[in-house]
GROMACS .gro file of C-alpha atoms in nm:
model
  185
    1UNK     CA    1  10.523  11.730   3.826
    2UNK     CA    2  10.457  11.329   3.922
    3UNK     CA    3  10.820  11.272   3.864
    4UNK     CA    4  10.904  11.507   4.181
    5UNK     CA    5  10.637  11.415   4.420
    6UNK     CA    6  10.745  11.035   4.376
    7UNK     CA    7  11.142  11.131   4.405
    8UNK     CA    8  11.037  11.321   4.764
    9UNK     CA    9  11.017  11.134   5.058
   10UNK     CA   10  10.685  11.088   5.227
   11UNK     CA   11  10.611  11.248   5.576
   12UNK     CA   12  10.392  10.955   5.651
   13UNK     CA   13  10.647  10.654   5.602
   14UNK     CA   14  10.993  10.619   5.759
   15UNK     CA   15  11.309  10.679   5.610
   16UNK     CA   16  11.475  10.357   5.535
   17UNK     CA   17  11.819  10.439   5.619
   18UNK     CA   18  11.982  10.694   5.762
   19UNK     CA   19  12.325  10.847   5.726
   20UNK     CA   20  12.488  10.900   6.030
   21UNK     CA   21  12.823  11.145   6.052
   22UNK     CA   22  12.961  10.964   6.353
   23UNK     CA   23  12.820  10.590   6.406
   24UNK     CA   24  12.688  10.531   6.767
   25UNK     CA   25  12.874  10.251   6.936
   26UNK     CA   26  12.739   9.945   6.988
   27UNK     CA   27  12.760   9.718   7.295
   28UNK     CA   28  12.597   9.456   7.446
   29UNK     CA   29  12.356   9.491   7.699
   30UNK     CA   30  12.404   9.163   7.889
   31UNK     CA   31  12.769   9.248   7.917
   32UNK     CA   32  12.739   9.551   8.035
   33UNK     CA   33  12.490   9.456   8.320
   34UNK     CA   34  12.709   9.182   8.422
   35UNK     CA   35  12.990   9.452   8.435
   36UNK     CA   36  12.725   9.671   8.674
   37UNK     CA   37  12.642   9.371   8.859
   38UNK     CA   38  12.980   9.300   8.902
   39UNK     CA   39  13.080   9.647   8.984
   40UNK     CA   40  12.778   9.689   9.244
   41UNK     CA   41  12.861   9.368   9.421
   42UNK     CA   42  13.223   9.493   9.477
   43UNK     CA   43  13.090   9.833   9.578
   44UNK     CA   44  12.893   9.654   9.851
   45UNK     CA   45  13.203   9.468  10.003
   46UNK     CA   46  13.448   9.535  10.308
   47UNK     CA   47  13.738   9.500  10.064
   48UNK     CA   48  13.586   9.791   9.886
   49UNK     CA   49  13.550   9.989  10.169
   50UNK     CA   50  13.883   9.926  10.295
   51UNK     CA   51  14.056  10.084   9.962
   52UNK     CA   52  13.844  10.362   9.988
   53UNK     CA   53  13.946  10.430  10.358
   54UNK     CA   54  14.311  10.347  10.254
   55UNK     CA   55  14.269  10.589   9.969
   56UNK     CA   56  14.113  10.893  10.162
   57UNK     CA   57  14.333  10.883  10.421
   58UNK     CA   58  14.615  10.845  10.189
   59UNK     CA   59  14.507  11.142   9.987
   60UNK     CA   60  14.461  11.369  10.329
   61UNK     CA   61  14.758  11.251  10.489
   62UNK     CA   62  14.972  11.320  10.154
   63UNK     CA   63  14.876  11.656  10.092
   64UNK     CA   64  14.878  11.748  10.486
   65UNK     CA   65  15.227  11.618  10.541
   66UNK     CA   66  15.398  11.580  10.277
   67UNK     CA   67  15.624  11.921  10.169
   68UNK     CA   68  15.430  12.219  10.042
   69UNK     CA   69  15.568  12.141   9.692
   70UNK     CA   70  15.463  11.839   9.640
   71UNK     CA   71  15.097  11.883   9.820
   72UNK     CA   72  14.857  11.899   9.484
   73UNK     CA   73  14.515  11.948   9.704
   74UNK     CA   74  14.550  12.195  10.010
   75UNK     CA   75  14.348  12.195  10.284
   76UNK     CA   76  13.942  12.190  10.160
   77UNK     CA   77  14.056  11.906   9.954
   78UNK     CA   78  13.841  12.023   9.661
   79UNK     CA   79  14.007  11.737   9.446
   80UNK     CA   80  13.939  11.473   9.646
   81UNK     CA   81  13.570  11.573   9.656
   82UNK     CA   82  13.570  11.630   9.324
   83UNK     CA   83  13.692  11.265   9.243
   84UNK     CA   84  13.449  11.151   9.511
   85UNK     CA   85  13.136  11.301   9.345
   86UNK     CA   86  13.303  11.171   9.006
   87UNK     CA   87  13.289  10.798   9.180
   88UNK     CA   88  12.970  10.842   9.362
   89UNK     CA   89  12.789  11.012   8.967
   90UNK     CA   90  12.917  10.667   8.796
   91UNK     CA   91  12.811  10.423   9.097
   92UNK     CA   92  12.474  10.523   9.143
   93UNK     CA   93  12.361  10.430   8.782
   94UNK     CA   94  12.554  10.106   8.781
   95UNK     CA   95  12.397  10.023   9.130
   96UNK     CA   96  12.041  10.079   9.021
   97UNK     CA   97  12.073   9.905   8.683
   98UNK     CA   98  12.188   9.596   8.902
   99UNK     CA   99  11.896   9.651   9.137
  100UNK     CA  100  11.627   9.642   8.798
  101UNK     CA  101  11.841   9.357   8.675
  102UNK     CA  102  11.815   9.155   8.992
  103UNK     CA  103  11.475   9.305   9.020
  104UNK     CA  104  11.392   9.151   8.661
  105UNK     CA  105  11.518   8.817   8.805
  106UNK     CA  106  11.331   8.778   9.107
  107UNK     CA  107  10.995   8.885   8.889
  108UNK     CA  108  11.088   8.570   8.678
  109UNK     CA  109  11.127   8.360   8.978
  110UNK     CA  110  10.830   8.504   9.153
  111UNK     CA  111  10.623   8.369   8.814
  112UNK     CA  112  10.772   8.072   8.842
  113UNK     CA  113  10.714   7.978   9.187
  114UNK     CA  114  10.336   8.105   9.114
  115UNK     CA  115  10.283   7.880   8.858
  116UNK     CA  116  10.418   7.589   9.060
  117UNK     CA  117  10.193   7.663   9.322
  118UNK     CA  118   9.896   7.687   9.068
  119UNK     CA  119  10.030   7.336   8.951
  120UNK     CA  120  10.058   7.181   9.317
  121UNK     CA  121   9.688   7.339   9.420
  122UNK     CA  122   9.561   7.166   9.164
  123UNK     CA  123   9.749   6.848   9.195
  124UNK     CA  124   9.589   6.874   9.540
  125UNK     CA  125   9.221   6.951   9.417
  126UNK     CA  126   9.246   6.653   9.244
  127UNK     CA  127   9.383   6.410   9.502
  128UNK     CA  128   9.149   6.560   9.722
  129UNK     CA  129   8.855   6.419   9.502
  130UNK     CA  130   9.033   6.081   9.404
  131UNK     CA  131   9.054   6.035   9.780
  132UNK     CA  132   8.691   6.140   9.847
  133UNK     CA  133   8.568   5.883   9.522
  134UNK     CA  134   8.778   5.623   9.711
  135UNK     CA  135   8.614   5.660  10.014
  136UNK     CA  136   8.308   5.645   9.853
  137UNK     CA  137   8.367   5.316   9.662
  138UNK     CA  138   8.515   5.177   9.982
  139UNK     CA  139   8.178   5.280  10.183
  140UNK     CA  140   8.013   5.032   9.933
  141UNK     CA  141   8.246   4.731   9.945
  142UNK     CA  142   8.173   4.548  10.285
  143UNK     CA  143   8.427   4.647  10.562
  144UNK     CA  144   8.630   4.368  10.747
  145UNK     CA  145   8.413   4.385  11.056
  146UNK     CA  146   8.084   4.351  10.829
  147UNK     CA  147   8.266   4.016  10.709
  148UNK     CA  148   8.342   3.890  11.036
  149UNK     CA  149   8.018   3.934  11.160
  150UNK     CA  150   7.836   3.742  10.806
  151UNK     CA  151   8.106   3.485  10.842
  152UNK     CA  152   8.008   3.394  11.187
  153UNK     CA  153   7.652   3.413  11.154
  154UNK     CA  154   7.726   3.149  10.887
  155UNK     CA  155   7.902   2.902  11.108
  156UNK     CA  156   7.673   2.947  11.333
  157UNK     CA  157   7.405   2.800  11.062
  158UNK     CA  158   7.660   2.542  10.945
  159UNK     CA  159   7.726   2.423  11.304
  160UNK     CA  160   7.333   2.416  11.382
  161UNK     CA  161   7.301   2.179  11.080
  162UNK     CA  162   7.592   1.994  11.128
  163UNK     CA  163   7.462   1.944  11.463
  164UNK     CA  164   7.087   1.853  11.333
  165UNK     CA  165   7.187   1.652  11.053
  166UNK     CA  166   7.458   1.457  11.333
  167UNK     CA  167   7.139   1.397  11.548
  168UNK     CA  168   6.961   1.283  11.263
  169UNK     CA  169   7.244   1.042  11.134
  170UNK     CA  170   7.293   0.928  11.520
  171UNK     CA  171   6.914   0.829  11.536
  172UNK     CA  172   6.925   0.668  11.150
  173UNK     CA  173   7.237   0.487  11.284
  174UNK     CA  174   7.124   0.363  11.587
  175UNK     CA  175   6.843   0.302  11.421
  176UNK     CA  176   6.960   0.086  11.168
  177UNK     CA  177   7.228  -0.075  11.438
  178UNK     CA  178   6.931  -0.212  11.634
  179UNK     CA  179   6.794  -0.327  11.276
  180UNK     CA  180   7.130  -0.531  11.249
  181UNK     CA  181   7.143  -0.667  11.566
  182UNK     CA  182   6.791  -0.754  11.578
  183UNK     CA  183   6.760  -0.897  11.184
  184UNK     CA  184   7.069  -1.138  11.344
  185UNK     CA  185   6.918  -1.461  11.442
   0.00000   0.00000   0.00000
């Protein structure tokens, strides 16, 4: 009785393969939105809409003036609608799979761009605060007018004893000229 419980699959796990009657084709997904992409973008052009024109009114004029036995869609041109909705049933889909494909870009791009701006805000931030610390260093280190101003308070000193110790050599040389003129016998 252990034998045929093991031999029977179990409900609770998957199968591990399957036999198939027909095999499902395969294709590639990429391709085939590049195909819609391709097809959509036509769709969307005045070439395209040119053929069609071209082909309606072909269709119409053929089967209104052409001989009665070679018309093949009289006058409520139930074909020609027919193939119409046929075109129309097979755009649609193709159209919106290369809207969510585009769509699926842009999302991607619209990331991107958000994380650049993330990047570049903080880039900023952080300038912002290297310039503010530099500003603050710089408020400590003596400015150029602050300099000026030191620099000529200190010639002003220098010239004051320049000038003091010049009167004091004059008198110590007159001084000592008399000395020399008067120690001259």
């Amino acid at each position: 009785m252990s034998d045929t419980r093991r031999t029977r699959e179990r409900l609770d796990t998957p199968r591990d393969e399957r036999r198939q009657l027909v095999r499902r084709p395969s294709y590639n997904a990429d391709t085939f939105g590049v195909f819609a992409e391709q097809f959509a973008r036509f769709m969307g052009t005045a070439t395209f809409l040119i053929y069609m024109t071209l082909f309606v009114v072909g269709w119409v004029a053929w089967n209104l003036l052409a001989p009665a036995d070679l018309r093949f869609d009289n006058y409520p041109f139930i074909f020609l609608t027919l193939m119409l909705s046929l075109q129309a049933s097979y755009a649609a889909p193709l159209i919106l799979l290369a809207q969510n494909r585009q769509e699926a870009r842009d999302r991607v791009v619209a990331e991107q761009d958000r994380q650049a701006d993330a990047r570049a805000h903080a880039d900023m931030e952080f300038l912002a605060r290297e310039v503010a610390s530099l500003r603050m260093a710089v408020g400590e280190v003596a400015t150029r007018d602050f300099l000026r101003s030191e620099l000529r308070g200190l010639l002003a000193d220098l010239d004051e004893r320049v000038d003091e110790r010049g009167d004091e050599r004059g008198a110590s040389h007159e001084d000592g000229a008399d000395e020399d003129v008067r120690g001259a016998p």
